[in-house]
Short mmCIF file of C-alpha atoms and ligand atoms in Angstrom, two decimals:
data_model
loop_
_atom_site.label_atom_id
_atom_site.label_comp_id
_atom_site.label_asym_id
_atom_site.label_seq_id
_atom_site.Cartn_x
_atom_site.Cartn_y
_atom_site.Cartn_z
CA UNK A 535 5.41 -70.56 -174.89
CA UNK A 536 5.07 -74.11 -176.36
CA UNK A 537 4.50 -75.19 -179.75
CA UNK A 538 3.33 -77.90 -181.10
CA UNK A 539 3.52 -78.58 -184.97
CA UNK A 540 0.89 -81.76 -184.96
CA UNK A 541 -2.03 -80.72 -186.33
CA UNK A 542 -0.98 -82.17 -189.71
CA UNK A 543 0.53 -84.96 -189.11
CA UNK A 544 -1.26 -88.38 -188.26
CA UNK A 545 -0.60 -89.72 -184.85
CA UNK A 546 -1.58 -92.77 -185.75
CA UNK A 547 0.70 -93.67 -188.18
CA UNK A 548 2.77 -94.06 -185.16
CA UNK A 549 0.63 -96.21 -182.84
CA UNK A 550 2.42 -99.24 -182.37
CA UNK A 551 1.67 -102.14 -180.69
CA UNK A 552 4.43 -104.89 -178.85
CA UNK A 553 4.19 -107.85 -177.01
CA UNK A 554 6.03 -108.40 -173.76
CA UNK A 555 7.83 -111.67 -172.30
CA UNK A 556 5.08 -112.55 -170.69
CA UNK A 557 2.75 -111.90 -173.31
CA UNK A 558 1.58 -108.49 -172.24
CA UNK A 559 0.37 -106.77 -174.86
CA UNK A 560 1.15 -102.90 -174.53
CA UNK A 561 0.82 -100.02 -177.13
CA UNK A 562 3.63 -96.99 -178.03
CA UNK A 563 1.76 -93.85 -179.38
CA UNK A 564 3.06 -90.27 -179.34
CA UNK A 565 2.41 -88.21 -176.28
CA UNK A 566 -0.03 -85.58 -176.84
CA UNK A 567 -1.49 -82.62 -174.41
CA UNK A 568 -4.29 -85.23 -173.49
CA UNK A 569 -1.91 -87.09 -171.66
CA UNK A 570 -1.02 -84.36 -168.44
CA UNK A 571 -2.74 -86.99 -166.22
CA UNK A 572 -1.90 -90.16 -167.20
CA UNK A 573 2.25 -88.82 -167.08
CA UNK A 574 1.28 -87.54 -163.49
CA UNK A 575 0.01 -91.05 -162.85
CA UNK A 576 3.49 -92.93 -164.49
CA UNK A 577 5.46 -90.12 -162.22
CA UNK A 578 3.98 -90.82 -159.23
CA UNK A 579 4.41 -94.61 -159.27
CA UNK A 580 8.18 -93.92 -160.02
CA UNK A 581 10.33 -94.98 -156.69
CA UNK A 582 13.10 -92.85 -155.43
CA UNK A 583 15.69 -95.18 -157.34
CA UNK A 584 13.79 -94.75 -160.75
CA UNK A 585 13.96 -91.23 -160.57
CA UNK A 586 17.62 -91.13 -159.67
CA UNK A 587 18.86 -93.05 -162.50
CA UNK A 588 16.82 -91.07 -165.24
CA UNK A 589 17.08 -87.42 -164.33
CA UNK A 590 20.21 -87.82 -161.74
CA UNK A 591 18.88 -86.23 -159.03
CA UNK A 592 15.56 -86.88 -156.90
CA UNK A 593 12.85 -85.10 -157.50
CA UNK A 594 10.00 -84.97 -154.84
CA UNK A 595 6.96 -83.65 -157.63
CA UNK A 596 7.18 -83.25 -161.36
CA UNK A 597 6.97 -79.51 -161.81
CA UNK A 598 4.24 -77.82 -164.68
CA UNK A 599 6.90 -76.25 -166.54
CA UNK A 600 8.74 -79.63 -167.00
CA UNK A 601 5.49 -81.64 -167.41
CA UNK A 602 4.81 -79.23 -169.84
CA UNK A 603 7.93 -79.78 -172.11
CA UNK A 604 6.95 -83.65 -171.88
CA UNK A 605 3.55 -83.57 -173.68
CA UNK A 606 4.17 -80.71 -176.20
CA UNK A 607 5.96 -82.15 -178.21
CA UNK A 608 7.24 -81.66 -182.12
CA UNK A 609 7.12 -84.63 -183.38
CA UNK A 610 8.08 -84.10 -186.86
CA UNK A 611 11.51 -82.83 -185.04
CA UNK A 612 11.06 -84.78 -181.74
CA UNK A 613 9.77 -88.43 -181.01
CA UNK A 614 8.00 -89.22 -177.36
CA UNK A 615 5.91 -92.45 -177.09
CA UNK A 616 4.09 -93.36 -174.21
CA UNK A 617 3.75 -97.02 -173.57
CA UNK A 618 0.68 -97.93 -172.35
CA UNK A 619 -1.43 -101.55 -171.08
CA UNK A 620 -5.55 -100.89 -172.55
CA UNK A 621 -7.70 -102.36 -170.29
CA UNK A 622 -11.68 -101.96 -169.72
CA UNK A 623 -10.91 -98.83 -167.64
CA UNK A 624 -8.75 -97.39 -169.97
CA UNK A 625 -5.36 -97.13 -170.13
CA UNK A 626 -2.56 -97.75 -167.63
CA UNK A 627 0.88 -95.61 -168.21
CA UNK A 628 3.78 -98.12 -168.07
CA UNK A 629 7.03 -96.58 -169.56
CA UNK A 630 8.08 -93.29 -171.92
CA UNK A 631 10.90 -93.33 -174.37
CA UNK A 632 11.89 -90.05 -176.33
CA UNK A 633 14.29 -88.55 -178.51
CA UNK A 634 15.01 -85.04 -179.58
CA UNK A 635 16.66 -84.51 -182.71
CA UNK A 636 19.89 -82.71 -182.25
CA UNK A 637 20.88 -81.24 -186.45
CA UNK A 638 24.47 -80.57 -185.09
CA UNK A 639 25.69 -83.79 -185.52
CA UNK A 640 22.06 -85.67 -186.91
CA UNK A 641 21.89 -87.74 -183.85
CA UNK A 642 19.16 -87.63 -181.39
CA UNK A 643 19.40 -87.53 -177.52
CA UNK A 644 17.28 -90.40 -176.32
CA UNK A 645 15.85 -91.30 -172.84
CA UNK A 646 13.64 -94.18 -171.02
CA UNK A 647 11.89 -94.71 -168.13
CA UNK A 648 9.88 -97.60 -167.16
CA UNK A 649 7.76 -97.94 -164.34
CA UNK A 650 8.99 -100.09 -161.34
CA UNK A 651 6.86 -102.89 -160.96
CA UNK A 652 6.89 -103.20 -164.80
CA UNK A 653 10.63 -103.36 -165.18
CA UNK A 654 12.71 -106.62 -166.32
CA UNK A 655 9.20 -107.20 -168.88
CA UNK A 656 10.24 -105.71 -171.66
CA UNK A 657 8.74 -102.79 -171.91
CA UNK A 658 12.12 -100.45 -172.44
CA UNK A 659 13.24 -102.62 -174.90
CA UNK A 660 10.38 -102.57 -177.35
CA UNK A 661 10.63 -98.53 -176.53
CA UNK A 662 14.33 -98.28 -177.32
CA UNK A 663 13.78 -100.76 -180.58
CA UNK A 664 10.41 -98.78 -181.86
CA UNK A 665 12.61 -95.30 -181.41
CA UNK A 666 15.36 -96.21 -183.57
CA UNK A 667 13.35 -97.47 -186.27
CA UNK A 668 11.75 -94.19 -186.58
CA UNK A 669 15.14 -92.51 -185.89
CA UNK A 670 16.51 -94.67 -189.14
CA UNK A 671 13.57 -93.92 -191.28
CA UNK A 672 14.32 -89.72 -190.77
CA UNK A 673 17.96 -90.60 -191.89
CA UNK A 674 19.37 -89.99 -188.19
CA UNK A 675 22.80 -91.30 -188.00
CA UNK A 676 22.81 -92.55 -183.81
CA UNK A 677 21.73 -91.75 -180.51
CA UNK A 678 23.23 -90.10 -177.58
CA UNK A 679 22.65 -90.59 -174.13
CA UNK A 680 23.75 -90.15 -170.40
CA UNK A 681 23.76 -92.91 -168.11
CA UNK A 682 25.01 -93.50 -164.61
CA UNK A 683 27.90 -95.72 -164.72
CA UNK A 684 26.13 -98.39 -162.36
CA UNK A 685 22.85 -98.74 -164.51
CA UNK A 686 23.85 -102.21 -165.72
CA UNK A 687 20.18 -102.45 -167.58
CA UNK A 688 20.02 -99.41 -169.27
CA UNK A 689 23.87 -100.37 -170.52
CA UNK A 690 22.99 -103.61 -171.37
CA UNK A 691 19.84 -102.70 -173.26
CA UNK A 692 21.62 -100.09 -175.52
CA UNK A 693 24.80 -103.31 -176.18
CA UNK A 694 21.87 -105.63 -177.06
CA UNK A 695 20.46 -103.61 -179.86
CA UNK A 696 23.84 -104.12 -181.43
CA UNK A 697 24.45 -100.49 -181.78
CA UNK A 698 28.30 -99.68 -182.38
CA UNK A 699 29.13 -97.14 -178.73
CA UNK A 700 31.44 -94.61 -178.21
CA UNK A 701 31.62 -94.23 -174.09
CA UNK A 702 33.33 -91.39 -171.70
CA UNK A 703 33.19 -91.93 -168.73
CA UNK A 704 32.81 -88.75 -166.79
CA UNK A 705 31.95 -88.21 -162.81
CA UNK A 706 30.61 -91.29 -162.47
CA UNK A 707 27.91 -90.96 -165.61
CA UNK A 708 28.66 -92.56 -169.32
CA UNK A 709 27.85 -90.35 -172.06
CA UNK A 710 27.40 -92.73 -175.18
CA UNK A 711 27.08 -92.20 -178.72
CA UNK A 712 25.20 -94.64 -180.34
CA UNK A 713 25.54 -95.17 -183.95
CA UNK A 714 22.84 -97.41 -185.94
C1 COA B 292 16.61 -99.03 -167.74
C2 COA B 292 15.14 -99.31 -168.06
C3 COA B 292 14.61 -98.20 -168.96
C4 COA B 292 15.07 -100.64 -168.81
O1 COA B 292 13.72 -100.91 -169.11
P1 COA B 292 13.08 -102.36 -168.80
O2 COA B 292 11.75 -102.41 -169.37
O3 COA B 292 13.24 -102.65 -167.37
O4 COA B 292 14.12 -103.26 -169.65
P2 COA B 292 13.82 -104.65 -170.41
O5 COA B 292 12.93 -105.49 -169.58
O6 COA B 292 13.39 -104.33 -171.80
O7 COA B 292 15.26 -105.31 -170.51
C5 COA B 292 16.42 -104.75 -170.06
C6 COA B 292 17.59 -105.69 -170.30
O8 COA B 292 18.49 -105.41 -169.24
C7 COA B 292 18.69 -106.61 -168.51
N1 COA B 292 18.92 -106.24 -167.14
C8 COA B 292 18.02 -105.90 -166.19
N2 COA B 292 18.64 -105.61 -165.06
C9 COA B 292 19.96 -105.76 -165.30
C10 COA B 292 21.15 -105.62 -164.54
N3 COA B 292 21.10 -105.22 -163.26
N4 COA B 292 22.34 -105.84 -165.13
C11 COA B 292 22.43 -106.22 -166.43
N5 COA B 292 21.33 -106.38 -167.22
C12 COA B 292 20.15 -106.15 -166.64
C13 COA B 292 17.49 -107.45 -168.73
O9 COA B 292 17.77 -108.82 -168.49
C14 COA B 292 17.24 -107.16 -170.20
O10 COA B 292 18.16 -107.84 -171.03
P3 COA B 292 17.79 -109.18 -171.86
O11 COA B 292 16.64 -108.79 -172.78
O12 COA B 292 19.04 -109.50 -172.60
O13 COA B 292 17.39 -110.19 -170.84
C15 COA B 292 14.26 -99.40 -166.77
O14 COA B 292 14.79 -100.39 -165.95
C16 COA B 292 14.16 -98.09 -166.02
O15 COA B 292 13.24 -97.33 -166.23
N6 COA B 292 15.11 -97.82 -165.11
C17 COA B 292 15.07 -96.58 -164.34
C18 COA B 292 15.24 -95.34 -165.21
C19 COA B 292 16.48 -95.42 -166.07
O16 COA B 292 17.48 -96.00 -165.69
N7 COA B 292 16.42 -94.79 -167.25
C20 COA B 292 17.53 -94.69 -168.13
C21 COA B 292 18.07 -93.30 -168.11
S1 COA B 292 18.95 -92.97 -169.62
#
């Protein structure tokens, strides 16, 4: 069974919006239950590649359980934020970036994924940026992360935000600890 702690807190404190390269304008704001479609939607556009690099391994469908996990979320504990382009039709999924808090060592596990043909825009970055502010304003120390030793961009993203990185290299995937 899934909890979700929400019903207290105000979402939108949290909406946030960002403007791309190319002037783009797209808005974070926490996933909620509402959103089992439009994550279906930003799944299925994913290519094989995409997939690869953020859960190691290709998976054909997203399955319930898992889907599940991604829009129940705590997130007084957690943080995911779907990013999103409004237009007249609604809204268009274009990337997800989420943490979850790990009390062990006050650092939080984070993950992106962007969708293809929005890649190289922006999009992760303002996700990655927007997460550690609110990761800094709960008093979390750093991030940790796995990433496949050939994913220049996701490497280079994490360098640019001037974060000071531990990395091991193991089997072919980094696992980094980020400290803010
Ligand atoms: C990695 C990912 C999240 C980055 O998101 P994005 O929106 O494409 O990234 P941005 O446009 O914000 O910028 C990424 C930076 O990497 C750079 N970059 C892109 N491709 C690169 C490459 N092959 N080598 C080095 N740098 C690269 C960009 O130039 C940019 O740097 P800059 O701002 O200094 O120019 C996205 O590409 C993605 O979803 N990839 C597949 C899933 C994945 O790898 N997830 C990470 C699992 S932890």
């Amino acid at each position: 069974m899934l909890h979700c702690r929400n019903d207290t807190m105000d979402l939108k404190k949290y909406r946030r919006h960002a403007t791309l390269r190319d002037g783009t304008t797209i808005l974070m704001r926490p996933i909620t239950p509402e959103d089992e479609e439009l994550m279906l939607e930003l799944f299925h556009s994913f290519s094989r590649e995409t997939i690869y690099k953020r859960w190691f391994h290709i998976k054909e469908y997203m399955p319930r359980e898992q889907l599940r996990k991604y829009i129940y979320n705590d997130l007084e504990r957690d943080m995911a934020l779907l990013a999103v382009v409004e237009d007249w039709d609604g809204e268009i999924p274009v990337g997800v970036g989420r943490f979850s808090f790990n009390e062990m060592n006050n650092s939080a596990e984070i993950a992106v994924v962007v969708r293809d043909d929005w890649q190289g825009k922006g999009v992760g970055t303002a996700l990655v940026s927007y997460l550690t502010e609110i990761a800094k304003e709960r008093g979390i120390e750093g991030f940790t992360a796995e990433v496949l030793a050939d994913n220049h961009a996701m490497l280079h993203l994490f360098e640019k935000m001037g974060f000071f990185i531990n990395k091991e290299l193991v089997d072919g995937v980094y696992r980094l600890r980020m400290f803010f």
